[in-house]
mmCIF file of C-alpha atoms in Angstrom:
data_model
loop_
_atom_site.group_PDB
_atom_site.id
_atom_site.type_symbol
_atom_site.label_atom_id
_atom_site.label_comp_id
_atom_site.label_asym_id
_atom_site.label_seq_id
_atom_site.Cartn_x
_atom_site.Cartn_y
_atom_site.Cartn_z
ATOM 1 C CA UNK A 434 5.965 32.326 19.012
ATOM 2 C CA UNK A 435 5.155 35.065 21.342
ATOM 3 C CA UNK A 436 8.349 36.208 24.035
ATOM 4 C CA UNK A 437 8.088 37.506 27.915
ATOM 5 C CA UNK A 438 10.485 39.087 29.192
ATOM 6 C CA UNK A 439 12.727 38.183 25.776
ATOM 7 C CA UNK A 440 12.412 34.903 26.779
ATOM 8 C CA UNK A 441 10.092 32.554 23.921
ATOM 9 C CA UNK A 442 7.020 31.640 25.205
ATOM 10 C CA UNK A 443 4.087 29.024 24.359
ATOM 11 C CA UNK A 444 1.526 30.730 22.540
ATOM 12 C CA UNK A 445 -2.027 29.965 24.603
ATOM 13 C CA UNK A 446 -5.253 29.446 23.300
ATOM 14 C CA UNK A 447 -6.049 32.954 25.144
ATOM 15 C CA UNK A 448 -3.630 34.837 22.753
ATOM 16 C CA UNK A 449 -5.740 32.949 19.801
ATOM 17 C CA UNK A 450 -8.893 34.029 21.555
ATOM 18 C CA UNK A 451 -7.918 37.870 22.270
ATOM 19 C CA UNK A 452 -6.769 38.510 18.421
ATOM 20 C CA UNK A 453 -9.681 36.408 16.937
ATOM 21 C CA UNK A 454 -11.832 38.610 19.042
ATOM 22 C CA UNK A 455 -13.974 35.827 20.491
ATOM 23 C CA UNK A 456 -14.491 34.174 23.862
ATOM 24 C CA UNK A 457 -11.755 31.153 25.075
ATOM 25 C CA UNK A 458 -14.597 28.861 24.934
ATOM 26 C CA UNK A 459 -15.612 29.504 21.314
ATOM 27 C CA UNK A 460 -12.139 29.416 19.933
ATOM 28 C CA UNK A 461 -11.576 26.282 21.707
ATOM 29 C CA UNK A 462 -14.504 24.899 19.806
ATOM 30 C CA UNK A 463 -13.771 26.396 16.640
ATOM 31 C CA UNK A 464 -10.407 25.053 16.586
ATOM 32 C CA UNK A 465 -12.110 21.017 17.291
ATOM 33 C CA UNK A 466 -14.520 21.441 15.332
ATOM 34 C CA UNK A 467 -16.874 21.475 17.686
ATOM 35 C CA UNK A 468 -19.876 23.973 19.145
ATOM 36 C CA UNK A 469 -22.119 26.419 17.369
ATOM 37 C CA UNK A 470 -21.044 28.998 15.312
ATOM 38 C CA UNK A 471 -20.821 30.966 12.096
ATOM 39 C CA UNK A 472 -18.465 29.313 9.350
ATOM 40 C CA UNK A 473 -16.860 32.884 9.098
ATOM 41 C CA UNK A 474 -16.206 32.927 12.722
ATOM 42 C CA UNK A 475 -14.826 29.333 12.705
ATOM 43 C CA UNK A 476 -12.203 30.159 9.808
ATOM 44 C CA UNK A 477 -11.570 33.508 11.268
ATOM 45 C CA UNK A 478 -10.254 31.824 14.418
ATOM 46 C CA UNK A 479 -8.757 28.542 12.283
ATOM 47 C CA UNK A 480 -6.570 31.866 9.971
ATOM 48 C CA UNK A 481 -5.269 33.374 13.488
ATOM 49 C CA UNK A 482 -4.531 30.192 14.733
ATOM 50 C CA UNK A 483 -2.200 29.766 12.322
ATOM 51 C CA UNK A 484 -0.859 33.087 12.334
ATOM 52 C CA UNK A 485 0.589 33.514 15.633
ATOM 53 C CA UNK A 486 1.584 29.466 15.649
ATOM 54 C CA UNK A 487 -0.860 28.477 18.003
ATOM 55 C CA UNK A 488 -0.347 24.299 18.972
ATOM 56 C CA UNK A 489 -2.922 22.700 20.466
ATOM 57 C CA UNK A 490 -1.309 20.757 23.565
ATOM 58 C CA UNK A 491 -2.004 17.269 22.591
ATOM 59 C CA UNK A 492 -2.780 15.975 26.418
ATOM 60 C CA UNK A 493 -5.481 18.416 27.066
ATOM 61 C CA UNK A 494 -6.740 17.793 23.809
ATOM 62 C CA UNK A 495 -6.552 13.898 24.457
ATOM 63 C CA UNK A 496 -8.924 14.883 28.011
ATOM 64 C CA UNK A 497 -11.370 16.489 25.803
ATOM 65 C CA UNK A 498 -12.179 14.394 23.203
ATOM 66 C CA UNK A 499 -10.872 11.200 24.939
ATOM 67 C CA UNK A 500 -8.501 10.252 21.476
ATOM 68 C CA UNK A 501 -4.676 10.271 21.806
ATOM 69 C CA UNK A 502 -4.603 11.404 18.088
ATOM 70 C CA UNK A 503 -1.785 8.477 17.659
ATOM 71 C CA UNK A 504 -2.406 5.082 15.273
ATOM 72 C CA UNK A 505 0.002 2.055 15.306
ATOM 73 C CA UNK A 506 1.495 0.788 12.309
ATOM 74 C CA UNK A 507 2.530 -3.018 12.914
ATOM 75 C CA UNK A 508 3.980 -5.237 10.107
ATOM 76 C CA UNK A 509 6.516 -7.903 9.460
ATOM 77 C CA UNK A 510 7.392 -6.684 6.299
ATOM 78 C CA UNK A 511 10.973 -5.289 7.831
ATOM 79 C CA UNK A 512 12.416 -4.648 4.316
ATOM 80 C CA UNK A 513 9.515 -2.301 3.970
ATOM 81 C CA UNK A 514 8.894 -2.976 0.105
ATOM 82 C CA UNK A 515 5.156 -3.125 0.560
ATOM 83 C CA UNK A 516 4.860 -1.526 4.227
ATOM 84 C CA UNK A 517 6.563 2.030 2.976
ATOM 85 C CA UNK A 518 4.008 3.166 0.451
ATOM 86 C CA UNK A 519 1.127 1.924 2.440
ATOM 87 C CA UNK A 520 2.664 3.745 5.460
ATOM 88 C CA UNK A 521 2.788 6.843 3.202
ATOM 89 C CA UNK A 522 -0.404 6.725 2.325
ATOM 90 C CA UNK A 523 -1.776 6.318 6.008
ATOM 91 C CA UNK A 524 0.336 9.172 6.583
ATOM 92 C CA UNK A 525 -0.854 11.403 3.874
ATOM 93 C CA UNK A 526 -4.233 10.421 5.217
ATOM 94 C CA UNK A 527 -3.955 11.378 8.563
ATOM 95 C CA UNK A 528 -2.172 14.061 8.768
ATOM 96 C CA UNK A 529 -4.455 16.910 8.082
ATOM 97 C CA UNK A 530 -6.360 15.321 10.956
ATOM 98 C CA UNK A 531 -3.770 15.880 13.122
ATOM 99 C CA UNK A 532 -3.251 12.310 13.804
ATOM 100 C CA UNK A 533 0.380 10.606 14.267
ATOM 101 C CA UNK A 534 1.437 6.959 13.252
ATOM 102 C CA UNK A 535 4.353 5.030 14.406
ATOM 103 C CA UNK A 536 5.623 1.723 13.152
ATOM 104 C CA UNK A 537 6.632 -1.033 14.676
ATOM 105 C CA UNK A 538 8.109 -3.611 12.977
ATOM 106 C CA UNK A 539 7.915 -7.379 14.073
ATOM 107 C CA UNK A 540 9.371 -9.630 11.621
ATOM 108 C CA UNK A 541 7.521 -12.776 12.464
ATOM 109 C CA UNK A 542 8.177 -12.819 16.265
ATOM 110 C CA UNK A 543 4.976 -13.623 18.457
ATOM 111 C CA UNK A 544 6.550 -12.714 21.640
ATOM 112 C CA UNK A 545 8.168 -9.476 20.070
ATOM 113 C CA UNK A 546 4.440 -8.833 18.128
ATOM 114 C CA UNK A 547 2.922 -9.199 21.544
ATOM 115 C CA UNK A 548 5.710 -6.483 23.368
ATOM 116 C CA UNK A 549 4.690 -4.082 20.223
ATOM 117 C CA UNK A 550 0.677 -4.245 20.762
ATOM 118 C CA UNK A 551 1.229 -3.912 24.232
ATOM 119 C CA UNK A 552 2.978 -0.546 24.121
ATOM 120 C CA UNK A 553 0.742 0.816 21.617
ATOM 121 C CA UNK A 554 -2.453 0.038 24.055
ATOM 122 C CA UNK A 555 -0.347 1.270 27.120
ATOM 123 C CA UNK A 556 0.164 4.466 24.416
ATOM 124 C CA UNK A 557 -3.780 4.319 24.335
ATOM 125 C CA UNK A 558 -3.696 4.392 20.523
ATOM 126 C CA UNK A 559 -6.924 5.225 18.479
ATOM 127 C CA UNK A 560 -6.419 2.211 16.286
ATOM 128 C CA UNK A 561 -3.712 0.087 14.993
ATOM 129 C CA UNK A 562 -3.336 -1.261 11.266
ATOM 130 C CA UNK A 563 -1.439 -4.347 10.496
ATOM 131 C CA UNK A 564 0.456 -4.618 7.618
ATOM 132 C CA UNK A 565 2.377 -7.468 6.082
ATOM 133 C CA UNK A 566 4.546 -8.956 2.938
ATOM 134 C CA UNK A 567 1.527 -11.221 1.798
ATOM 135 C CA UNK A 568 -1.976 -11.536 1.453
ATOM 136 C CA UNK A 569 -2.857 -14.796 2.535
ATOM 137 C CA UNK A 570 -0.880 -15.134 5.970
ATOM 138 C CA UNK A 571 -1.940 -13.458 9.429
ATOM 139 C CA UNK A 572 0.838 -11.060 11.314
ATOM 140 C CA UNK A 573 2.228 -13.753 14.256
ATOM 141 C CA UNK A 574 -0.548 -12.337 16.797
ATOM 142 C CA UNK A 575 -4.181 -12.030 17.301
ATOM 143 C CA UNK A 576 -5.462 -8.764 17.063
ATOM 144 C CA UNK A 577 -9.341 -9.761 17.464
ATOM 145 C CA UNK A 578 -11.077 -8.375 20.551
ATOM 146 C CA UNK A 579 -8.939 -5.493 21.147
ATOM 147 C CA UNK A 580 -10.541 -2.600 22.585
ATOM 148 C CA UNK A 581 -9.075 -0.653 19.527
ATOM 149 C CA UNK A 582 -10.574 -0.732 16.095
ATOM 150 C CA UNK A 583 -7.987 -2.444 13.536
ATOM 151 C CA UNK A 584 -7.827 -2.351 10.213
ATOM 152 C CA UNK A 585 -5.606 -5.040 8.051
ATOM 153 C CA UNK A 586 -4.273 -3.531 4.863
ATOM 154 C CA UNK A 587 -2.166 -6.116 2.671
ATOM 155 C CA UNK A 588 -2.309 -9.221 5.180
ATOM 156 C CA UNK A 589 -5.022 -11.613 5.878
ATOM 157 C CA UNK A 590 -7.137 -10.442 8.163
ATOM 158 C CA UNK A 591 -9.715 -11.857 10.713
ATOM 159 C CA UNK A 592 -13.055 -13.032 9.210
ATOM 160 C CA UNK A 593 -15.078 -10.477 11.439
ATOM 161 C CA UNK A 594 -12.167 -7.630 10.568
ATOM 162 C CA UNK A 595 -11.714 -4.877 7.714
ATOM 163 C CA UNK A 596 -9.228 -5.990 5.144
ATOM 164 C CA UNK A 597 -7.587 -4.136 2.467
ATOM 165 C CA UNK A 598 -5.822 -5.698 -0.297
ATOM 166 C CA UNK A 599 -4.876 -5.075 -4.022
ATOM 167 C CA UNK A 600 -6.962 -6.595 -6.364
ATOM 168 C CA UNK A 601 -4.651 -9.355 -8.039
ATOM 169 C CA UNK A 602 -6.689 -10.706 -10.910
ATOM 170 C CA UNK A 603 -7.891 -7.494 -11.924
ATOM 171 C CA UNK A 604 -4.276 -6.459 -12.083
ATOM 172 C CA UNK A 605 -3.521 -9.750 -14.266
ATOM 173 C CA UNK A 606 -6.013 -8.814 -16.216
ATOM 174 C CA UNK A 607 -4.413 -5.464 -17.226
ATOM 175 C CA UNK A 608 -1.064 -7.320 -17.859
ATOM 176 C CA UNK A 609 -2.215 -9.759 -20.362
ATOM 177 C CA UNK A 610 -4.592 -7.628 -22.624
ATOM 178 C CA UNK A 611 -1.646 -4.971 -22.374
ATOM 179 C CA UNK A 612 0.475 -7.783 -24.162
ATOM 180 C CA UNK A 613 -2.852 -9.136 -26.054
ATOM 181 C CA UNK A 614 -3.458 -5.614 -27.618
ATOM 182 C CA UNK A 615 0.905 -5.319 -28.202
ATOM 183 C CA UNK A 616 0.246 -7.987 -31.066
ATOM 184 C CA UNK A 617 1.198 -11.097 -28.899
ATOM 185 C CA UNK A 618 -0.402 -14.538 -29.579
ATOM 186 C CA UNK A 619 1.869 -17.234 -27.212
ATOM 187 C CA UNK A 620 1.578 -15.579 -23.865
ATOM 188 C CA UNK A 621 3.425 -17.002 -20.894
ATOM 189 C CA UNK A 622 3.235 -16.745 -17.415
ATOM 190 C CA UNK A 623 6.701 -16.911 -15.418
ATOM 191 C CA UNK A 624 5.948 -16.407 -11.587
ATOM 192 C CA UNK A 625 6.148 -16.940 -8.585
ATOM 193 C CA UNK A 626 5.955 -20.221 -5.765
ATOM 194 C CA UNK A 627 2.321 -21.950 -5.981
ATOM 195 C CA UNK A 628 1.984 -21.530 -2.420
ATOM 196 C CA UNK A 629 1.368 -17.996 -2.469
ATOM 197 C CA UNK A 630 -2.344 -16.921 -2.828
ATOM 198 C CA UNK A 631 -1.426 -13.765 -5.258
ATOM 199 C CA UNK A 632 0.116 -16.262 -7.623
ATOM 200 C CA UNK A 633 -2.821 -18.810 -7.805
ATOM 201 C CA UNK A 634 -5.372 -15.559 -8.186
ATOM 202 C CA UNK A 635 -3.051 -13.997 -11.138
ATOM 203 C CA UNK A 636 -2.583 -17.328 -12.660
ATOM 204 C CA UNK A 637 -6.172 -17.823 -13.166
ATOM 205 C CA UNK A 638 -6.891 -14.374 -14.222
ATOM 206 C CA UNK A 639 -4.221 -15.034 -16.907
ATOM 207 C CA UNK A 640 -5.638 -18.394 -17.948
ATOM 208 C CA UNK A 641 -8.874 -16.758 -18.313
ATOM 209 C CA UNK A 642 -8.162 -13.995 -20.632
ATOM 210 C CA UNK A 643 -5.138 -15.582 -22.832
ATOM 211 C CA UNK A 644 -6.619 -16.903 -25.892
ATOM 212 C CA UNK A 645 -4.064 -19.535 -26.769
ATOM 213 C CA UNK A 646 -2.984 -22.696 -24.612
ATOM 214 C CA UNK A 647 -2.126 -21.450 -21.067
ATOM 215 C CA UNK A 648 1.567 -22.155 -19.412
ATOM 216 C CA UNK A 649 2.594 -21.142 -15.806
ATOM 217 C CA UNK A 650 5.898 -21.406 -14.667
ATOM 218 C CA UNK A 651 6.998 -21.706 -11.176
ATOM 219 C CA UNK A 652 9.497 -20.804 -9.304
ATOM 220 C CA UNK A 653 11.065 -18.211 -6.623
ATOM 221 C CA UNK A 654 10.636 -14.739 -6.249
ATOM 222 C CA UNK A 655 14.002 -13.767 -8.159
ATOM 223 C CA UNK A 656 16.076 -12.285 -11.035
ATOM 224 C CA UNK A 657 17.758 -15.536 -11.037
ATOM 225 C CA UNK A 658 14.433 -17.277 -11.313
ATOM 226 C CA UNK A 659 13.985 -14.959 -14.618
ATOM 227 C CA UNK A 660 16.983 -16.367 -15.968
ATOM 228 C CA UNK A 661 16.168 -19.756 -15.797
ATOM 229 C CA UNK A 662 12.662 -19.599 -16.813
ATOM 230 C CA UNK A 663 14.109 -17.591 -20.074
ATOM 231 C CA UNK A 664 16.572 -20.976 -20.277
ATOM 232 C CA UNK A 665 13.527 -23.512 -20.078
ATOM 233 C CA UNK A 666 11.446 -21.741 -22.922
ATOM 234 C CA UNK A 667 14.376 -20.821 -25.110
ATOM 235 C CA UNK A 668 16.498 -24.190 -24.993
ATOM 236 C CA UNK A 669 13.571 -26.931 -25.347
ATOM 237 C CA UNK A 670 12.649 -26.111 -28.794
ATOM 238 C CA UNK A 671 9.041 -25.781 -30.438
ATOM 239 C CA UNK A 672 7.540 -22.560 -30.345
ATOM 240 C CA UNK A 673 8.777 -19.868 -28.151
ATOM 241 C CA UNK A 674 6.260 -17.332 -26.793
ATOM 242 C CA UNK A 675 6.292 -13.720 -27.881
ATOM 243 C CA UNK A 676 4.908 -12.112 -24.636
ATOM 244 C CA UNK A 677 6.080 -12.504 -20.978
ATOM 245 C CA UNK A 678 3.497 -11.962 -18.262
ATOM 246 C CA UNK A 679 5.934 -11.865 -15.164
ATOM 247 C CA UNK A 680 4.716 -12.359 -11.523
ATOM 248 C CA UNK A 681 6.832 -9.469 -9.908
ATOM 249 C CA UNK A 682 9.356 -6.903 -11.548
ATOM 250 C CA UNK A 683 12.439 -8.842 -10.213
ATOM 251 C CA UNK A 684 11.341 -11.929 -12.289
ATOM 252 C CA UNK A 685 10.703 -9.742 -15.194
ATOM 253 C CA UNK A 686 13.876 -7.881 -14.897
ATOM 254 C CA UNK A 687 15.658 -11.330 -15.175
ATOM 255 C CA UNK A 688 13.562 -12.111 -17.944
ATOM 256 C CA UNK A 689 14.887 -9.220 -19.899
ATOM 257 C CA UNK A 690 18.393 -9.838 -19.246
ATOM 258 C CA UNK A 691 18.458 -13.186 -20.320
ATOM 259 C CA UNK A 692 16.376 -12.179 -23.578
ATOM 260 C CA UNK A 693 19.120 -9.911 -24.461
ATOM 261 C CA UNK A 694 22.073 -12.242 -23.647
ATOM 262 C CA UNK A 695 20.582 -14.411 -26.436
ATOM 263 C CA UNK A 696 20.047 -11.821 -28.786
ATOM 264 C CA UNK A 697 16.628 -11.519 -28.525
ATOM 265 C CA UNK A 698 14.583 -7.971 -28.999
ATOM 266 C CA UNK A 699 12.279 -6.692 -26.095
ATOM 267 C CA UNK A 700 9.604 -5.942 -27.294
ATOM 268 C CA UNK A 701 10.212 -6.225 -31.021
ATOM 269 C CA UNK A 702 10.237 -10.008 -30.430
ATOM 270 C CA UNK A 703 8.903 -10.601 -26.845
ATOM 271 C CA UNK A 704 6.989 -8.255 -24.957
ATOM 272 C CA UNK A 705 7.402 -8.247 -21.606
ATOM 273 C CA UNK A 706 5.050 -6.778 -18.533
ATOM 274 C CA UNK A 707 6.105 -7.139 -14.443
ATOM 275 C CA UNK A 708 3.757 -6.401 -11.540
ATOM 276 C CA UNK A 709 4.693 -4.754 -8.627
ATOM 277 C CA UNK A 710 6.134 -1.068 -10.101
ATOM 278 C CA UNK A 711 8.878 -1.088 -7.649
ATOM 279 C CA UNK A 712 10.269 2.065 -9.251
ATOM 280 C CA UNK A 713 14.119 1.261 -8.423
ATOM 281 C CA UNK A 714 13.794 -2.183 -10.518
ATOM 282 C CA UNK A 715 11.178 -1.236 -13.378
ATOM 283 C CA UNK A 716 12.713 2.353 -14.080
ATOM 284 C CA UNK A 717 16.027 0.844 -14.243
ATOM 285 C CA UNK A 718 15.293 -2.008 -16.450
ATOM 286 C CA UNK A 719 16.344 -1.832 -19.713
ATOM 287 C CA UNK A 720 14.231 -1.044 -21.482
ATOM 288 C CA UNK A 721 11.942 0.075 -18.511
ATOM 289 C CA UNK A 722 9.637 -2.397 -17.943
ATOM 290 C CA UNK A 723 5.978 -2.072 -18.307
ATOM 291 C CA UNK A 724 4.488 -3.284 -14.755
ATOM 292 C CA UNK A 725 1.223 -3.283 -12.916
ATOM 293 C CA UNK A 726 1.114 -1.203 -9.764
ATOM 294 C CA UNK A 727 -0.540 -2.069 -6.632
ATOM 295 C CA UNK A 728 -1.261 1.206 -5.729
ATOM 296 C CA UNK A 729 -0.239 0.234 -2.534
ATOM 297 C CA UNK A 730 -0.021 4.283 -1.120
ATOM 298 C CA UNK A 731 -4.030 4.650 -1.933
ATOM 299 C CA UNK A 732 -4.539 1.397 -0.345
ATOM 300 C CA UNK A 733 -2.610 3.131 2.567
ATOM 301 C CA UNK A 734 -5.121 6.102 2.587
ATOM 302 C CA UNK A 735 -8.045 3.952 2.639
ATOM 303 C CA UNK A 736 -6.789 2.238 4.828
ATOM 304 C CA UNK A 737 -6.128 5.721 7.024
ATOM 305 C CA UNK A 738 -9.593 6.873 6.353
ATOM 306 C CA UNK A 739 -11.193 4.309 7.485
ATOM 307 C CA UNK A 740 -9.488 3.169 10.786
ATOM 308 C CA UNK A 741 -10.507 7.164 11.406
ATOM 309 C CA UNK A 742 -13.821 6.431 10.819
ATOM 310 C CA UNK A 743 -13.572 3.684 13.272
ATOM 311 C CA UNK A 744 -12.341 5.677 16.085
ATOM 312 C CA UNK A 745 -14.439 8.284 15.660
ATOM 313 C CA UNK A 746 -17.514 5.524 16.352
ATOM 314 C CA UNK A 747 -18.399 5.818 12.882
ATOM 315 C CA UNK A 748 -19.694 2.515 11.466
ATOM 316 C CA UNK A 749 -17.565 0.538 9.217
ATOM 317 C CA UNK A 750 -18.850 -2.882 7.788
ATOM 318 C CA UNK A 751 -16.869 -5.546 7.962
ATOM 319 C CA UNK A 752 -15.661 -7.735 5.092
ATOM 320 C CA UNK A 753 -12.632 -7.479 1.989
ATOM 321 C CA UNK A 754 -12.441 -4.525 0.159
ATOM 322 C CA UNK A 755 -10.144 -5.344 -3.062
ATOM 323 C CA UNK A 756 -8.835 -2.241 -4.462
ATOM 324 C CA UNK A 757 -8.124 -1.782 -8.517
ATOM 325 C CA UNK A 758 -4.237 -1.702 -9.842
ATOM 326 C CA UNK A 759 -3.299 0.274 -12.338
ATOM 327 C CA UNK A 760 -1.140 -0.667 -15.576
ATOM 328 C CA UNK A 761 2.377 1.495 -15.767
ATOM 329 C CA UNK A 762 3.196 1.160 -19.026
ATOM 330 C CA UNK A 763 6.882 1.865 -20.652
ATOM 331 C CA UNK A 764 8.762 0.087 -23.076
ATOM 332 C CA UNK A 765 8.910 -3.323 -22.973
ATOM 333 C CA UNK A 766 5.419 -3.753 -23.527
ATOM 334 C CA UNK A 767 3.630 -0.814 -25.967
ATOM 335 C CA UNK A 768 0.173 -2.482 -25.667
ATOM 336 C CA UNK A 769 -2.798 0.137 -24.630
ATOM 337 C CA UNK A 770 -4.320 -0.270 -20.854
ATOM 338 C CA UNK A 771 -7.595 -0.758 -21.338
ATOM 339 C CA UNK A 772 -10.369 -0.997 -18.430
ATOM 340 C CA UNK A 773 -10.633 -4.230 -16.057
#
């Protein structure tokens, strides 16, 4: 920061100009990436830039390139377990572009939704992205025919609109041949409500790669719900299965407490596998449970990159882009990812 008169002053694009040794007009340019020049002279003026702690002052900037350099984050998913990553990953995105996001959080208010849009158009955002808790339910507004481009990564978004999402049955997929290849022949699924779309896409993905007689259990998205699905297999005699394919890590952590209340050995007698990776619940597990992860932070970045693209006027087709999960394995299930 350069002083006058011992008092701290804004460096100016003029001080940039005068040590770069080049015009104001070309180290405006190289510094937006814009204009005619050598690469050497470009970088030379980038390295000084830096140097002296030169800022580019975001209004002008906005007048010359007719961006605000801001995107809106909107989302209902107030507890933030799938919002944060993906929020992460927008950030991580974004930033070396010099581009800002701030989240708004709606819950599943219309009129407060509405309010939140509102201010990020009066904000004259580059784009927004809306984010949610599940796949199959729109945010409690209607984005379409903003003057904006959106982007909806993990919600359901329009038909004509670019949606991100995990890829659910390819992440199934993982989980039961990671049990499969463990040594276990009577796989069952214990998941989540049938109402959900994730549930009815993992469900079928299990069914279709098991190769024993399928069972899904339903129920709620809980460690309670873990318990009592452990109760219902355990306590109705017959053959008990000796590999759990949970439909979240909270379920599965459940699971695994009940299997050791009754003596039994995970995974010596029942493998086990969750899907989510929330890293505070499968770390903590014991033993630490083998999970699927959304990648939910690289869905972010896409998600980034591409809502970039759209305000730069770059073409973006339309359409569902599902994006592969990954299996985290640890110790309740010892089985070998293979590919999807």
């Amino acid at each position: 920061m350069s002083t006058i008169g011992g008092k701290r002053g804004r460096v100016t694009i003029h001080l940039v100009a005068a040590v770069a040794g080049v015009s104001i007009s070309t180290a405006s340019k190289a510094l937006n990436g814009s204009g005619r020049m050598s690469p050497e002279t470009r970088e030379r003026v980038k390295k000084v830039a830096q140097e002296v702690g030169f800022r580019p002052n975001a209004l002008a900037r906005g007048l010359i390139t007719k961006r605000s350099f801001t995107i809106g984050l909107l989302t209902n998913d107030t507890y933030g377990r799938f919002t944060l990553p993906v929020m992460a990953g927008i950030s991580e995105e974004l930033v070396g572009h010099g581009v800002s996001v701030f989240l708004c959080a709606i819950e599943d208010d219309s009129d407060r939704a509405r309010v939140h849009v509102d201010a990020m158009l009066d904000k004259s955002v580059d784009g927004i992205i809306a984010s949610g808790k599940r796949l199959d339910r729109q945010l409690p507004v209607d984005l379409s025919g903003l003057h904006v481009p959106v982007v909806y990564a993990f919600t359901k978004g329009t038909p004509d609109g670019v949606t991100l999402r995990s890829d659910d049955e390819q992440g199934a997929r993982l989980a039961v041949r990671c049990l499969i290849d463990a040594g276990c022949r009577r796989i069952v699924n214990v998941t989540g409500p049938k109402t959900f779309q994730s549930v009815r896409e993992r469900a079928d993905a299990y069914r279709a790669t098991i190769d024993g007689p399928p069972e899904v259990l339903h129920g709620v998205w809980s460690e309670a719900w873990g318990h009592e699905a452990v109760a219902q297999l355990w306590d109705r005699g017959g053959d008990r299965p000796d590999g759990i394919f949970c439909g979240n890590d909270q379920i599965a952590r459940g699971v695994i407490d009940a299997l050791r209340e009754r003596g039994v050995r995970v995974p010596e007698d029942v493998a086990v596998v969750g899907f989510d990776n929330w890293d505070i619940m499968a770390a903590q597990t014991r033993p630490p449970l083998t999970t699927v992860d959304m990648n939910l932070k690289t869905l972010g970045r896409e998600a980034g990159r591409l809502v970039l693209a759209m305000s730069e006027g770059r073409e973006v087709q339309p359409g569902i882009r599902k994006l592969p999960c990954s299996l985290v394995i640890r110790q309740s299930c010892r089985g070998l990812e293979v590919p999807a």
